[in-house]
């Protein structure tokens, strides 16, 4: 499954179910080790990042098994507190295990998480919040050794609302004595889902979804079943695909409220959108218009993860759309690939200006990162002729069955083994 081949230009019709959220299940998988018993995660997406987390859990001594789309994790016999370098390098989210391992065992040893294609992604905030809880962290030669025999809850203000640092702090605080109050916490829905999971196993966490989160540590835990929330970025991708290719599609297993900035942009550009009871319907016909200026921001602002995807949907729009990427330094690497298809995009520092062109042409392109890869799928559906997308392992980090789903909607799309 090396390449995806798309013959673009066909409108999309029908309905598709959205998978469970990658960015929710990864911290939840780390959180499973807080409970020395069994948890069941329903609606767990089959993703390469999930498999990477499972390899870490198994290395730590957990029993993990799939039953369809349920993942059962039993952490009662956890026997290690270290994560080897090759597992840390597989994905950046592996760093979320740090807070969870410290909370459960009081020791942790790991290297720095995998490099990333979005520019520098430091973990200074993760480490400083753990230190504030009382963890002793020593770093040498890219290796971190942490001891936290006695962590104590306190008020911690994050300098920026980092998603990962918020999650790491919540997990570590579950093992700290007394109450921790996180101020300027990230408000992403995935953090609320992590809270829901933690509450299900007996932890006392409240406030997620707001910028103040309170955690009472060292609560007794118990077995639980949790359903992973729907993936709002996968939903945004399929909405953008319909906007790009035209047609009418209903998504189910979505939360309309999580997508309000994305649907507002698509509406501004001319799509008709309605939502109810876990469903969203989008209708697009003719060329799109402009979406004005899109500025990425922490939730509830426009998600940086949907920036490339929306950009791809607007390449054939009439008019100009301006993107301002405020979260990551280097998040326009997909632009060169989109230009190969005839897109008119100019980039200066963190600003990208998309001027709509009447037509896109299929081309040989390569995924530069996960969401940049998804943008190529979207553009390929709108382009005339054949688009061959290489480097699709990036896409499989976050999309369970993109070819199956888009095919079901009528796209001419297939895997190639070349
Ligand atoms: C998470 C998401 C990712 C999304 C991002 C922003 C997961 C698995 N990944 O990533 O898909 O694009 O949120 O919504 O949930 N920063 C620091 N120091 C730190 C931590 C972060 O300077 O210690 C900076 C980052 O470099 C970045 C900004 O803070 O510029 C936001 O990053 P953060 O919210 O932490 O993103 P992630 O948790 O890595």
PDB file of C-alpha atoms in Angstrom, residues 73-261:
ATOM      1  CA  UNK A  73      -5.990  -2.951  27.966  1.00  0.00           C
ATOM      2  CA  UNK A  74      -5.039  -4.674  31.205  1.00  0.00           C
ATOM      3  CA  UNK A  75      -2.337  -2.814  33.124  1.00  0.00           C
ATOM      4  CA  UNK A  76      -2.419  -4.893  36.302  1.00  0.00           C
ATOM      5  CA  UNK A  77       0.940  -6.546  35.594  1.00  0.00           C
ATOM      6  CA  UNK A  78       2.903  -3.462  34.513  1.00  0.00           C
ATOM      7  CA  UNK A  79       6.551  -4.257  35.162  1.00  0.00           C
ATOM      8  CA  UNK A  80       8.695  -1.537  33.561  1.00  0.00           C
ATOM      9  CA  UNK A  81       8.951   2.230  33.699  1.00  0.00           C
ATOM     10  CA  UNK A  82      11.227   2.813  30.719  1.00  0.00           C
ATOM     11  CA  UNK A  83      10.396   3.417  27.055  1.00  0.00           C
ATOM     12  CA  UNK A  84      13.197   2.489  24.637  1.00  0.00           C
ATOM     13  CA  UNK A  85      14.420   5.001  22.113  1.00  0.00           C
ATOM     14  CA  UNK A  86      13.046   3.196  19.048  1.00  0.00           C
ATOM     15  CA  UNK A  87       9.505   3.355  20.498  1.00  0.00           C
ATOM     16  CA  UNK A  88       9.882   7.000  21.547  1.00  0.00           C
ATOM     17  CA  UNK A  89      10.935   7.923  18.021  1.00  0.00           C
ATOM     18  CA  UNK A  90       7.818   6.462  16.425  1.00  0.00           C
ATOM     19  CA  UNK A  91       5.578   9.362  17.416  1.00  0.00           C
ATOM     20  CA  UNK A  92       5.662  12.561  19.383  1.00  0.00           C
ATOM     21  CA  UNK A  93       2.659  11.631  21.523  1.00  0.00           C
ATOM     22  CA  UNK A  94       4.772   8.993  23.273  1.00  0.00           C
ATOM     23  CA  UNK A  95       5.840  11.785  25.652  1.00  0.00           C
ATOM     24  CA  UNK A  96       2.324  11.692  27.205  1.00  0.00           C
ATOM     25  CA  UNK A  97       3.315   8.367  28.774  1.00  0.00           C
ATOM     26  CA  UNK A  98       5.725  10.283  31.009  1.00  0.00           C
ATOM     27  CA  UNK A  99       3.040  11.766  33.271  1.00  0.00           C
ATOM     28  CA  UNK A 100       1.117   8.485  33.404  1.00  0.00           C
ATOM     29  CA  UNK A 101       4.153   6.313  34.231  1.00  0.00           C
ATOM     30  CA  UNK A 102       5.227   8.751  36.958  1.00  0.00           C
ATOM     31  CA  UNK A 103       1.736   8.761  38.450  1.00  0.00           C
ATOM     32  CA  UNK A 104       1.565   4.967  38.524  1.00  0.00           C
ATOM     33  CA  UNK A 105       5.151   4.011  39.391  1.00  0.00           C
ATOM     34  CA  UNK A 106       6.998   7.102  40.623  1.00  0.00           C
ATOM     35  CA  UNK A 107       9.856   6.464  38.171  1.00  0.00           C
ATOM     36  CA  UNK A 108      10.218   6.919  34.427  1.00  0.00           C
ATOM     37  CA  UNK A 109      13.014   6.745  31.918  1.00  0.00           C
ATOM     38  CA  UNK A 110      12.737   7.654  28.253  1.00  0.00           C
ATOM     39  CA  UNK A 111      14.413   9.560  25.439  1.00  0.00           C
ATOM     40  CA  UNK A 112      12.999  12.632  23.728  1.00  0.00           C
ATOM     41  CA  UNK A 113       9.971  11.935  21.494  1.00  0.00           C
ATOM     42  CA  UNK A 114      10.220  11.548  17.725  1.00  0.00           C
ATOM     43  CA  UNK A 115      11.189  14.456  15.537  1.00  0.00           C
ATOM     44  CA  UNK A 116       8.399  16.213  13.755  1.00  0.00           C
ATOM     45  CA  UNK A 117       7.747  17.645  10.369  1.00  0.00           C
ATOM     46  CA  UNK A 118       5.930  20.753  11.651  1.00  0.00           C
ATOM     47  CA  UNK A 119       9.024  22.586  12.859  1.00  0.00           C
ATOM     48  CA  UNK A 120      10.490  22.589  16.354  1.00  0.00           C
ATOM     49  CA  UNK A 121       8.162  21.064  18.934  1.00  0.00           C
ATOM     50  CA  UNK A 122       9.791  21.480  22.329  1.00  0.00           C
ATOM     51  CA  UNK A 123       8.551  19.685  25.449  1.00  0.00           C
ATOM     52  CA  UNK A 124       9.766  22.308  27.925  1.00  0.00           C
ATOM     53  CA  UNK A 125       6.233  22.950  29.195  1.00  0.00           C
ATOM     54  CA  UNK A 126       5.577  19.251  29.740  1.00  0.00           C
ATOM     55  CA  UNK A 127       8.731  19.002  31.825  1.00  0.00           C
ATOM     56  CA  UNK A 128       8.213  22.205  33.791  1.00  0.00           C
ATOM     57  CA  UNK A 129       4.678  21.213  34.881  1.00  0.00           C
ATOM     58  CA  UNK A 130       5.940  17.815  36.062  1.00  0.00           C
ATOM     59  CA  UNK A 131       8.756  19.505  37.977  1.00  0.00           C
ATOM     60  CA  UNK A 132       6.227  21.809  39.635  1.00  0.00           C
ATOM     61  CA  UNK A 133       4.369  18.729  40.894  1.00  0.00           C
ATOM     62  CA  UNK A 134       7.601  17.566  42.513  1.00  0.00           C
ATOM     63  CA  UNK A 135       9.142  15.306  39.866  1.00  0.00           C
ATOM     64  CA  UNK A 136      12.922  15.287  39.694  1.00  0.00           C
ATOM     65  CA  UNK A 137      13.902  15.239  36.017  1.00  0.00           C
ATOM     66  CA  UNK A 138      17.483  14.789  34.860  1.00  0.00           C
ATOM     67  CA  UNK A 139      18.354  15.063  31.218  1.00  0.00           C
ATOM     68  CA  UNK A 140      21.571  13.867  29.634  1.00  0.00           C
ATOM     69  CA  UNK A 141      22.470  12.711  26.134  1.00  0.00           C
ATOM     70  CA  UNK A 142      18.876  12.920  24.921  1.00  0.00           C
ATOM     71  CA  UNK A 143      17.724  10.654  27.772  1.00  0.00           C
ATOM     72  CA  UNK A 144      15.378  11.686  30.595  1.00  0.00           C
ATOM     73  CA  UNK A 145      15.432  10.043  34.015  1.00  0.00           C
ATOM     74  CA  UNK A 146      12.580  11.061  36.280  1.00  0.00           C
ATOM     75  CA  UNK A 147      11.747  10.225  39.840  1.00  0.00           C
ATOM     76  CA  UNK A 148       8.577  11.305  41.536  1.00  0.00           C
ATOM     77  CA  UNK A 149       8.264   9.342  44.742  1.00  0.00           C
ATOM     78  CA  UNK A 150       6.175  12.102  46.227  1.00  0.00           C
ATOM     79  CA  UNK A 151       4.302  14.500  43.942  1.00  0.00           C
ATOM     80  CA  UNK A 152       2.103  17.106  45.528  1.00  0.00           C
ATOM     81  CA  UNK A 153      -0.818  18.918  43.946  1.00  0.00           C
ATOM     82  CA  UNK A 154      -0.634  22.701  43.539  1.00  0.00           C
ATOM     83  CA  UNK A 155      -1.724  25.476  41.196  1.00  0.00           C
ATOM     84  CA  UNK A 156       0.163  25.429  37.889  1.00  0.00           C
ATOM     85  CA  UNK A 157      -0.281  28.104  35.232  1.00  0.00           C
ATOM     86  CA  UNK A 158       0.730  27.080  31.707  1.00  0.00           C
ATOM     87  CA  UNK A 159       2.412  29.860  29.732  1.00  0.00           C
ATOM     88  CA  UNK A 160       0.593  28.685  26.589  1.00  0.00           C
ATOM     89  CA  UNK A 161      -2.385  26.316  26.395  1.00  0.00           C
ATOM     90  CA  UNK A 162      -0.401  23.370  25.024  1.00  0.00           C
ATOM     91  CA  UNK A 163      -2.571  20.324  24.386  1.00  0.00           C
ATOM     92  CA  UNK A 164       0.123  17.778  25.183  1.00  0.00           C
ATOM     93  CA  UNK A 165       1.446  19.606  28.253  1.00  0.00           C
ATOM     94  CA  UNK A 166      -2.109  19.864  29.619  1.00  0.00           C
ATOM     95  CA  UNK A 167      -2.623  16.119  29.127  1.00  0.00           C
ATOM     96  CA  UNK A 168       0.727  15.207  30.675  1.00  0.00           C
ATOM     97  CA  UNK A 169       0.026  17.428  33.685  1.00  0.00           C
ATOM     98  CA  UNK A 170      -3.458  15.932  34.202  1.00  0.00           C
ATOM     99  CA  UNK A 171      -2.074  12.392  34.145  1.00  0.00           C
ATOM    100  CA  UNK A 172       0.804  13.171  36.507  1.00  0.00           C
ATOM    101  CA  UNK A 173      -1.557  15.050  38.856  1.00  0.00           C
ATOM    102  CA  UNK A 174      -3.679  11.895  39.155  1.00  0.00           C
ATOM    103  CA  UNK A 175      -0.723  10.444  41.068  1.00  0.00           C
ATOM    104  CA  UNK A 176      -0.034  13.534  43.190  1.00  0.00           C
ATOM    105  CA  UNK A 177      -1.207  14.011  46.755  1.00  0.00           C
ATOM    106  CA  UNK A 178      -4.038  16.552  47.085  1.00  0.00           C
ATOM    107  CA  UNK A 179      -5.475  18.904  44.492  1.00  0.00           C
ATOM    108  CA  UNK A 180      -3.808  20.284  41.372  1.00  0.00           C
ATOM    109  CA  UNK A 181      -5.329  23.257  39.584  1.00  0.00           C
ATOM    110  CA  UNK A 182      -4.183  23.817  35.997  1.00  0.00           C
ATOM    111  CA  UNK A 183      -4.642  27.371  34.798  1.00  0.00           C
ATOM    112  CA  UNK A 184      -4.539  28.375  31.107  1.00  0.00           C
ATOM    113  CA  UNK A 185      -5.090  24.732  30.205  1.00  0.00           C
ATOM    114  CA  UNK A 186      -5.864  23.758  26.607  1.00  0.00           C
ATOM    115  CA  UNK A 187      -9.611  23.560  25.964  1.00  0.00           C
ATOM    116  CA  UNK A 188      -9.630  21.027  23.108  1.00  0.00           C
ATOM    117  CA  UNK A 189     -12.544  18.538  23.116  1.00  0.00           C
ATOM    118  CA  UNK A 190     -10.006  15.689  23.224  1.00  0.00           C
ATOM    119  CA  UNK A 191      -9.003  16.860  26.706  1.00  0.00           C
ATOM    120  CA  UNK A 192     -12.641  16.630  27.782  1.00  0.00           C
ATOM    121  CA  UNK A 193     -12.659  13.073  26.385  1.00  0.00           C
ATOM    122  CA  UNK A 194      -9.548  12.264  28.416  1.00  0.00           C
ATOM    123  CA  UNK A 195     -11.343  13.646  31.491  1.00  0.00           C
ATOM    124  CA  UNK A 196     -14.413  11.492  30.697  1.00  0.00           C
ATOM    125  CA  UNK A 197     -12.176   8.411  30.530  1.00  0.00           C
ATOM    126  CA  UNK A 198     -10.407   9.308  33.785  1.00  0.00           C
ATOM    127  CA  UNK A 199     -13.733   9.876  35.527  1.00  0.00           C
ATOM    128  CA  UNK A 200     -14.940   6.506  34.214  1.00  0.00           C
ATOM    129  CA  UNK A 201     -12.022   4.722  35.939  1.00  0.00           C
ATOM    130  CA  UNK A 202     -12.608   6.672  39.168  1.00  0.00           C
ATOM    131  CA  UNK A 203     -10.192   9.622  38.967  1.00  0.00           C
ATOM    132  CA  UNK A 204     -11.446  12.995  40.162  1.00  0.00           C
ATOM    133  CA  UNK A 205     -10.896  15.455  37.322  1.00  0.00           C
ATOM    134  CA  UNK A 206     -13.188  18.352  36.465  1.00  0.00           C
ATOM    135  CA  UNK A 207     -13.159  21.497  34.378  1.00  0.00           C
ATOM    136  CA  UNK A 208     -11.811  20.075  31.084  1.00  0.00           C
ATOM    137  CA  UNK A 209     -13.190  22.072  28.183  1.00  0.00           C
ATOM    138  CA  UNK A 210     -12.566  25.250  30.200  1.00  0.00           C
ATOM    139  CA  UNK A 211      -9.155  26.753  30.843  1.00  0.00           C
ATOM    140  CA  UNK A 212      -9.109  25.703  34.515  1.00  0.00           C
ATOM    141  CA  UNK A 213      -8.862  21.994  35.279  1.00  0.00           C
ATOM    142  CA  UNK A 214      -8.871  20.562  38.823  1.00  0.00           C
ATOM    143  CA  UNK A 215      -7.468  17.134  39.607  1.00  0.00           C
ATOM    144  CA  UNK A 216      -7.638  15.389  42.966  1.00  0.00           C
ATOM    145  CA  UNK A 217      -4.874  12.802  42.991  1.00  0.00           C
ATOM    146  CA  UNK A 218      -4.546   9.250  44.274  1.00  0.00           C
ATOM    147  CA  UNK A 219      -8.185   8.241  43.976  1.00  0.00           C
ATOM    148  CA  UNK A 220      -8.992   4.516  43.865  1.00  0.00           C
ATOM    149  CA  UNK A 221      -9.628   3.334  40.294  1.00  0.00           C
ATOM    150  CA  UNK A 222     -11.811   0.578  38.836  1.00  0.00           C
ATOM    151  CA  UNK A 223     -12.451  -1.227  35.543  1.00  0.00           C
ATOM    152  CA  UNK A 224     -14.402   0.777  32.989  1.00  0.00           C
ATOM    153  CA  UNK A 225     -15.658   0.971  29.415  1.00  0.00           C
ATOM    154  CA  UNK A 226     -15.203   4.206  27.462  1.00  0.00           C
ATOM    155  CA  UNK A 227     -16.233   5.188  23.934  1.00  0.00           C
ATOM    156  CA  UNK A 228     -13.688   7.324  22.081  1.00  0.00           C
ATOM    157  CA  UNK A 229     -15.117  10.611  20.779  1.00  0.00           C
ATOM    158  CA  UNK A 230     -15.470  11.149  17.000  1.00  0.00           C
ATOM    159  CA  UNK A 231     -12.468  12.544  15.135  1.00  0.00           C
ATOM    160  CA  UNK A 232     -13.245  16.167  14.280  1.00  0.00           C
ATOM    161  CA  UNK A 233     -10.262  16.473  11.916  1.00  0.00           C
ATOM    162  CA  UNK A 234     -11.265  13.403   9.918  1.00  0.00           C
ATOM    163  CA  UNK A 235     -14.768  14.912   9.751  1.00  0.00           C
ATOM    164  CA  UNK A 236     -13.257  18.205   8.552  1.00  0.00           C
ATOM    165  CA  UNK A 237     -11.310  16.278   5.899  1.00  0.00           C
ATOM    166  CA  UNK A 238     -14.401  14.607   4.474  1.00  0.00           C
ATOM    167  CA  UNK A 239     -16.319  17.904   4.527  1.00  0.00           C
ATOM    168  CA  UNK A 240     -13.436  19.551   2.657  1.00  0.00           C
ATOM    169  CA  UNK A 241     -13.383  16.654   0.177  1.00  0.00           C
ATOM    170  CA  UNK A 242     -17.051  17.249  -0.716  1.00  0.00           C
ATOM    171  CA  UNK A 243     -16.454  21.002  -0.908  1.00  0.00           C
ATOM    172  CA  UNK A 244     -13.597  20.360  -3.342  1.00  0.00           C
ATOM    173  CA  UNK A 245     -15.252  17.702  -5.499  1.00  0.00           C
ATOM    174  CA  UNK A 246     -18.878  18.885  -5.237  1.00  0.00           C
ATOM    175  CA  UNK A 247     -21.877  16.781  -4.223  1.00  0.00           C
ATOM    176  CA  UNK A 248     -23.902  16.073  -1.089  1.00  0.00           C
ATOM    177  CA  UNK A 249     -22.603  13.963   1.768  1.00  0.00           C
ATOM    178  CA  UNK A 250     -23.856  13.188   5.258  1.00  0.00           C
ATOM    179  CA  UNK A 251     -21.310  12.392   7.951  1.00  0.00           C
ATOM    180  CA  UNK A 252     -22.420  10.480  10.996  1.00  0.00           C
ATOM    181  CA  UNK A 253     -20.698   9.991  14.344  1.00  0.00           C
ATOM    182  CA  UNK A 254     -19.710  13.667  14.461  1.00  0.00           C
ATOM    183  CA  UNK A 255     -20.199  16.442  16.981  1.00  0.00           C
ATOM    184  CA  UNK A 256     -21.331  19.542  15.113  1.00  0.00           C
ATOM    185  CA  UNK A 257     -20.192  21.842  17.943  1.00  0.00           C
ATOM    186  CA  UNK A 258     -16.562  20.734  17.612  1.00  0.00           C
ATOM    187  CA  UNK A 259     -16.479  21.800  13.968  1.00  0.00           C
ATOM    188  CA  UNK A 260     -18.024  25.255  14.137  1.00  0.00           C
ATOM    189  CA  UNK A 261     -15.012  27.213  12.830  1.00  0.00           C
TER     190      UNK A 261
END
